[in-house]
Coordinates of C-alpha atoms in Angstrom, one line a residue:
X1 CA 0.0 0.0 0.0
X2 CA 3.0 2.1 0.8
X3 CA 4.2 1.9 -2.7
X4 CA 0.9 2.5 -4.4
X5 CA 0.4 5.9 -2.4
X6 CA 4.2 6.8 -3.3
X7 CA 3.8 6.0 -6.8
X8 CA 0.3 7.4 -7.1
X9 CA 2.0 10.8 -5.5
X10 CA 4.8 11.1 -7.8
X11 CA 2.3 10.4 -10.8
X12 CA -0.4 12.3 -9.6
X13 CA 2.1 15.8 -9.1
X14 CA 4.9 15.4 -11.5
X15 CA 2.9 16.5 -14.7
X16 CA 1.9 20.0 -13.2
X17 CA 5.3 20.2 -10.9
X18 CA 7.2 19.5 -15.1
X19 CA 4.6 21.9 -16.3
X20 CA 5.6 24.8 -13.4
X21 CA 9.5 24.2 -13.7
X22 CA 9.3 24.7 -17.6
X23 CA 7.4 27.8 -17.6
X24 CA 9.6 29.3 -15.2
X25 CA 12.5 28.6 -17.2
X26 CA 10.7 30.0 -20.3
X27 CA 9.7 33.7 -18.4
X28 CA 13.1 33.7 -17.1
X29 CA 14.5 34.3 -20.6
X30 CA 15.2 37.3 -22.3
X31 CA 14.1 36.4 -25.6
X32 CA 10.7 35.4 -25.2
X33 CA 7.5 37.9 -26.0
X34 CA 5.5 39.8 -23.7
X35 CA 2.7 38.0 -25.1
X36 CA 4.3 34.2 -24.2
X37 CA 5.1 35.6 -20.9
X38 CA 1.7 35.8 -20.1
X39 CA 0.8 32.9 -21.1
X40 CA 3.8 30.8 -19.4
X41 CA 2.2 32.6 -16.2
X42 CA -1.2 31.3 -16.8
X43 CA 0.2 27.8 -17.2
X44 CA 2.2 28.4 -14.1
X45 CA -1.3 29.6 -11.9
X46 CA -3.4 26.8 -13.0
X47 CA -0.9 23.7 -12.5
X48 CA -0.2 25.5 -8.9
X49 CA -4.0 25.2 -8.5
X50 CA -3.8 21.6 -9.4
X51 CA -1.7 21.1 -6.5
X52 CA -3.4 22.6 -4.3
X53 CA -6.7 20.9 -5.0
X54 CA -4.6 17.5 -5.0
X55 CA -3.4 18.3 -1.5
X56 CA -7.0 19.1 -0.5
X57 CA -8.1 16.3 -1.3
X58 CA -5.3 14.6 0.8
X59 CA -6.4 16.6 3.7
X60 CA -9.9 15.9 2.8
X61 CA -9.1 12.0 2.8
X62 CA -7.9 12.3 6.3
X63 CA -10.4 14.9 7.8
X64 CA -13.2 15.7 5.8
X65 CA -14.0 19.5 5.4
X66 CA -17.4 20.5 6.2
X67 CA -19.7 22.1 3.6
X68 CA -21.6 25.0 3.9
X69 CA -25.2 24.7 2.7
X70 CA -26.6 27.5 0.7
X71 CA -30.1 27.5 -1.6
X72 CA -27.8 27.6 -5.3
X73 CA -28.9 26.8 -9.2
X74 CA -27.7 23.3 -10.4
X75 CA -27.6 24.5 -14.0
X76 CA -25.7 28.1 -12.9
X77 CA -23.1 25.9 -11.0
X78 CA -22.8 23.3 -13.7
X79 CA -21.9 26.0 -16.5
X80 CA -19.3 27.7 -15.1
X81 CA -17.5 24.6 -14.9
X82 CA -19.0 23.0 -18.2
X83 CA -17.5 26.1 -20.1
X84 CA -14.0 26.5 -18.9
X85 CA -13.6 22.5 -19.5
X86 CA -14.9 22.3 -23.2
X87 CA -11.5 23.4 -24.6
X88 CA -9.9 20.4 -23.0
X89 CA -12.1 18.4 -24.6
X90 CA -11.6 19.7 -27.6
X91 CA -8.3 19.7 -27.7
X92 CA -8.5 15.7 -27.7
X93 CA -11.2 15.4 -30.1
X94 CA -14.3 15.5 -27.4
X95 CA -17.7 17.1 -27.5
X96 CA -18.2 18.1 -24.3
X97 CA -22.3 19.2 -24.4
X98 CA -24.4 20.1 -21.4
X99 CA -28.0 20.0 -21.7
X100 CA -30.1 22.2 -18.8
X101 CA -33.4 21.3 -17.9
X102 CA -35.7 24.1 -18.2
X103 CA -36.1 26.6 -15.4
X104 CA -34.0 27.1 -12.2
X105 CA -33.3 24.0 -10.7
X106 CA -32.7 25.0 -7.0
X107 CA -31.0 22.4 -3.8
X108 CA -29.1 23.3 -0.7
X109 CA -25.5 22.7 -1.8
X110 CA -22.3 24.2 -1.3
X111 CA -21.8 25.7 -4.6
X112 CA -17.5 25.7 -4.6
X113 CA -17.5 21.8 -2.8
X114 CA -20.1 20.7 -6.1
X115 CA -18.1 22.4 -8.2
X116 CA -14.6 20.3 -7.7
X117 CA -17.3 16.8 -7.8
X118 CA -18.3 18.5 -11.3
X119 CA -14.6 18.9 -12.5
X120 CA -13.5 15.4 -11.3
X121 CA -16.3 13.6 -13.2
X122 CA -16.0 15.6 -16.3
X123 CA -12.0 15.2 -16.2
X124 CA -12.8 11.2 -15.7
X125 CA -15.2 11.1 -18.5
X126 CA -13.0 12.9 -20.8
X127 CA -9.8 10.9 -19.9
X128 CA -11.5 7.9 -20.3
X129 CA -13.1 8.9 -24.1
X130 CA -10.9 7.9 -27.3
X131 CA -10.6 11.0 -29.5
X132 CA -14.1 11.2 -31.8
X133 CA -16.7 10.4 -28.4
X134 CA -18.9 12.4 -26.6
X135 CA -19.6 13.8 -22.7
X136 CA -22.8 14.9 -22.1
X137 CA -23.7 17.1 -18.6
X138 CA -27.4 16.7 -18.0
X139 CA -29.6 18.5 -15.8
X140 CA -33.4 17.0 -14.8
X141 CA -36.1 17.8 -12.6
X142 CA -37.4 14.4 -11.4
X143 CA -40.2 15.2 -9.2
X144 CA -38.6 16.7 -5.9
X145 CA -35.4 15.8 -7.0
X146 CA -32.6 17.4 -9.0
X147 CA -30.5 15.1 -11.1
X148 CA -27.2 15.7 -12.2
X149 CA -25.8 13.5 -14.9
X150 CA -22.5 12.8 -16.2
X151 CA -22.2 10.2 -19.2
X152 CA -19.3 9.2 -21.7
X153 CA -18.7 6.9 -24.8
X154 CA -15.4 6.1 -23.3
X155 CA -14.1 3.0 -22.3
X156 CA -16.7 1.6 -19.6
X157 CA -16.0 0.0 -16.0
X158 CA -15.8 -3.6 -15.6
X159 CA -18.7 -4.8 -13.8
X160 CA -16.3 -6.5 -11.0
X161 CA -14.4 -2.7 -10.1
X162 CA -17.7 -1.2 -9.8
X163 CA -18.5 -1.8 -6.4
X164 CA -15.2 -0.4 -5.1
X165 CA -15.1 2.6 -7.6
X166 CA -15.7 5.0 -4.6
X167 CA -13.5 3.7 -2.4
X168 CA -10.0 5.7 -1.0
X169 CA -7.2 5.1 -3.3
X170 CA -9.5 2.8 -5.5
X171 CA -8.9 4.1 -9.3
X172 CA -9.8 1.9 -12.7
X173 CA -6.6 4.2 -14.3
X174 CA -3.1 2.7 -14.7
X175 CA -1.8 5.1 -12.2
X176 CA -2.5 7.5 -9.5
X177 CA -3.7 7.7 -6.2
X178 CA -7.7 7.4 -7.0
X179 CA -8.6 10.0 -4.7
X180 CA -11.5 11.9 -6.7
X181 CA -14.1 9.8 -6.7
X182 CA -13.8 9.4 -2.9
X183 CA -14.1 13.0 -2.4
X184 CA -16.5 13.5 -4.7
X185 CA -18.5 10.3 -3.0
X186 CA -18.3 12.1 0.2
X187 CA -18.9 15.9 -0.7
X188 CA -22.3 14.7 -2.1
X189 CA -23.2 13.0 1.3
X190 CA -22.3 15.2 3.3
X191 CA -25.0 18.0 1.0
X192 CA -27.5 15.1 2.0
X193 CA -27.3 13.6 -1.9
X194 CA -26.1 10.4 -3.8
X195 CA -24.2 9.2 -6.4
X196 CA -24.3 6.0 -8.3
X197 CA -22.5 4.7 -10.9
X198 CA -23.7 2.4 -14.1
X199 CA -21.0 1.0 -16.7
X200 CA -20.6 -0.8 -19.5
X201 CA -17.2 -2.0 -20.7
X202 CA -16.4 -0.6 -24.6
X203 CA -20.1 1.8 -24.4
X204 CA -19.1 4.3 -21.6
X205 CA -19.7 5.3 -17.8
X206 CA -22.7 7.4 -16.4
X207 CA -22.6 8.9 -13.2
X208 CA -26.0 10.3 -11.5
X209 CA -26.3 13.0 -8.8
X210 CA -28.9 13.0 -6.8
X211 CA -30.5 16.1 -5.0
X212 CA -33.4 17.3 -3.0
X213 CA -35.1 20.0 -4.6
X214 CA -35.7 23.6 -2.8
X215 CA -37.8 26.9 -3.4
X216 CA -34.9 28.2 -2.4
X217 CA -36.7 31.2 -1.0
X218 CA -35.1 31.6 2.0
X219 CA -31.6 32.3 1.5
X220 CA -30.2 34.7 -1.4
X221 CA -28.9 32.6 -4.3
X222 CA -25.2 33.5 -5.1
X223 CA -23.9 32.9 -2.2
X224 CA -23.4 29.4 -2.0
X225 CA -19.7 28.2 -0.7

C-alpha cells in the first residue's frame, strides 16, 4: 500500500510540478514575447492550483472539510465549470455538451465543494473517451429531485471494479492515487445527496447526482460556498 500511495503521488504531481519548472524557465529568458510571458504565467497559476486541490483532497481524505449549505442553481453551478472544461475536450477530439433542464433547478449545496465533484467527473469522463466520443452534462427535474448526470462513450468499467469505484485510493486508471471519486462520493453526502454509478465495458460510464429539490426562497442565491 506504501508503494501505491508513493507511486500514485509522484504520478499524480509530476505533470503539473514539469509543467511549473518549464514555464519558469521559459519567463526567465530574455528572448521570449511579452505576449508568451503571459501565457507561461497562466500555465504556471493553473498547474499550482492543481496542487493545491490535489493536497486538498489529501487533507480531505484524512479529515473531511465541512460544507456549507446555501439555496444555489444546479444548471448556474454546472456551466461555469462545463465552459471553462470544453476546450480540454476539444483539444483531444471530445464534444463536451451540457444540456439544462428548463427553469432554475434549486437544492441546498455548497456551490465551490459541487463544483470540484463536477470537475473530477468531467476530467474522468473525458480521460477515459478515445478522440471522436462524446460527454454529455445533463440536468433533470425528477419530481422533488434534481439530477445531475455525467455520461461518456469512453471505455466503460468492468462490472467486478464497480462496487469499489468509490473507495480511497481505489482508481480503474493505470496510475494515481484514486482520490477523486472518494471525495466526490463524500462531498455529495455530506450535502445530504447520492451518487451511483452504471457502466458498460467498450459503451461508456454514467454517473448520477442525486438532490433534494428547494424553493430556495429563504436564502439569497449567489452565495453558495
Amino acid at each position: 500500500m506504501f508503494g501505491r500511495i508513493a507511486a500514485g503521488l509522484v504520478h499524480d504531481l509530476a505533470h503539473p510540478i514539469q509543467n511549473i519548472g518549464n514555464s519558469a524557465r521559459l519567463i526567465a529568458r530574455d528572448d521570449v514575447d511579452l505576449e508568451s510571458r503571459e501565457l507561461f504565467r497562466h500555465t504556471v497559476d493553473r498547474e499550482l492550483m492543481t496542487i493545491k486541490r490535489f493536497l486538498d483532497d489529501l487533507r480531505n481524505i484524512a479529515k473531511p472539510r465541512p460544507v456549507e449549505r446555501f439555496s444555489m442553481d444546479v444548471n448556474a453551478s454546472i456551466a461555469e465549470i462545463v465552459e471553462p472544461m470544453r476546450p480540454e475536450g476539444e483539444r483531444q477530439g471530445i464534444a463536451v455538451e451540457a444540456r439544462y433542464a428548463a427553469g432554475p433547478l434549486i437544492i441546498s449545496g455548497d456551490r465551490f465543494a459541487l463544483g470540484r465533484v463536477y470537475r473530477n467527473l468531467i476530467t474522468n469522463a473525458i480521460q477515459a473517451t478515445a478522440a471522436g466520443g462524446k460527454v454529455t452534462i445533463t440536468t433533470e427535474r425528477a419530481s422533488d429531485q434534481v439530477e445531475i448526470i455525467v455520461a461518456d462513450t469512453g471505455s466503460g468499467i468492468p462490472a467486478e471494479r464497480l462496487a469499489a469505484i468509490f473507495d480511497d485510493f481505489v482508481t480503474t486508471k493505470r496510475r494515481g492515487l484514486g482520490l477523486g471519486l472518494a471525495i466526490s462520493k463524500k462531498i455529495v453526502e455530506q450535502l445530504g445527496g447520492r451518487i451511483s454509478v452504471a457502466s458498460e465495458v467498450g459503451k461508456g460510464t454514467t454517473f448520477v447526482l442525486e438532490f433534494r429539490r428547494t424553493k430556495g426562497n429563504d436564502i439569497a442565491l449567489g452565495q453558495a460556498g
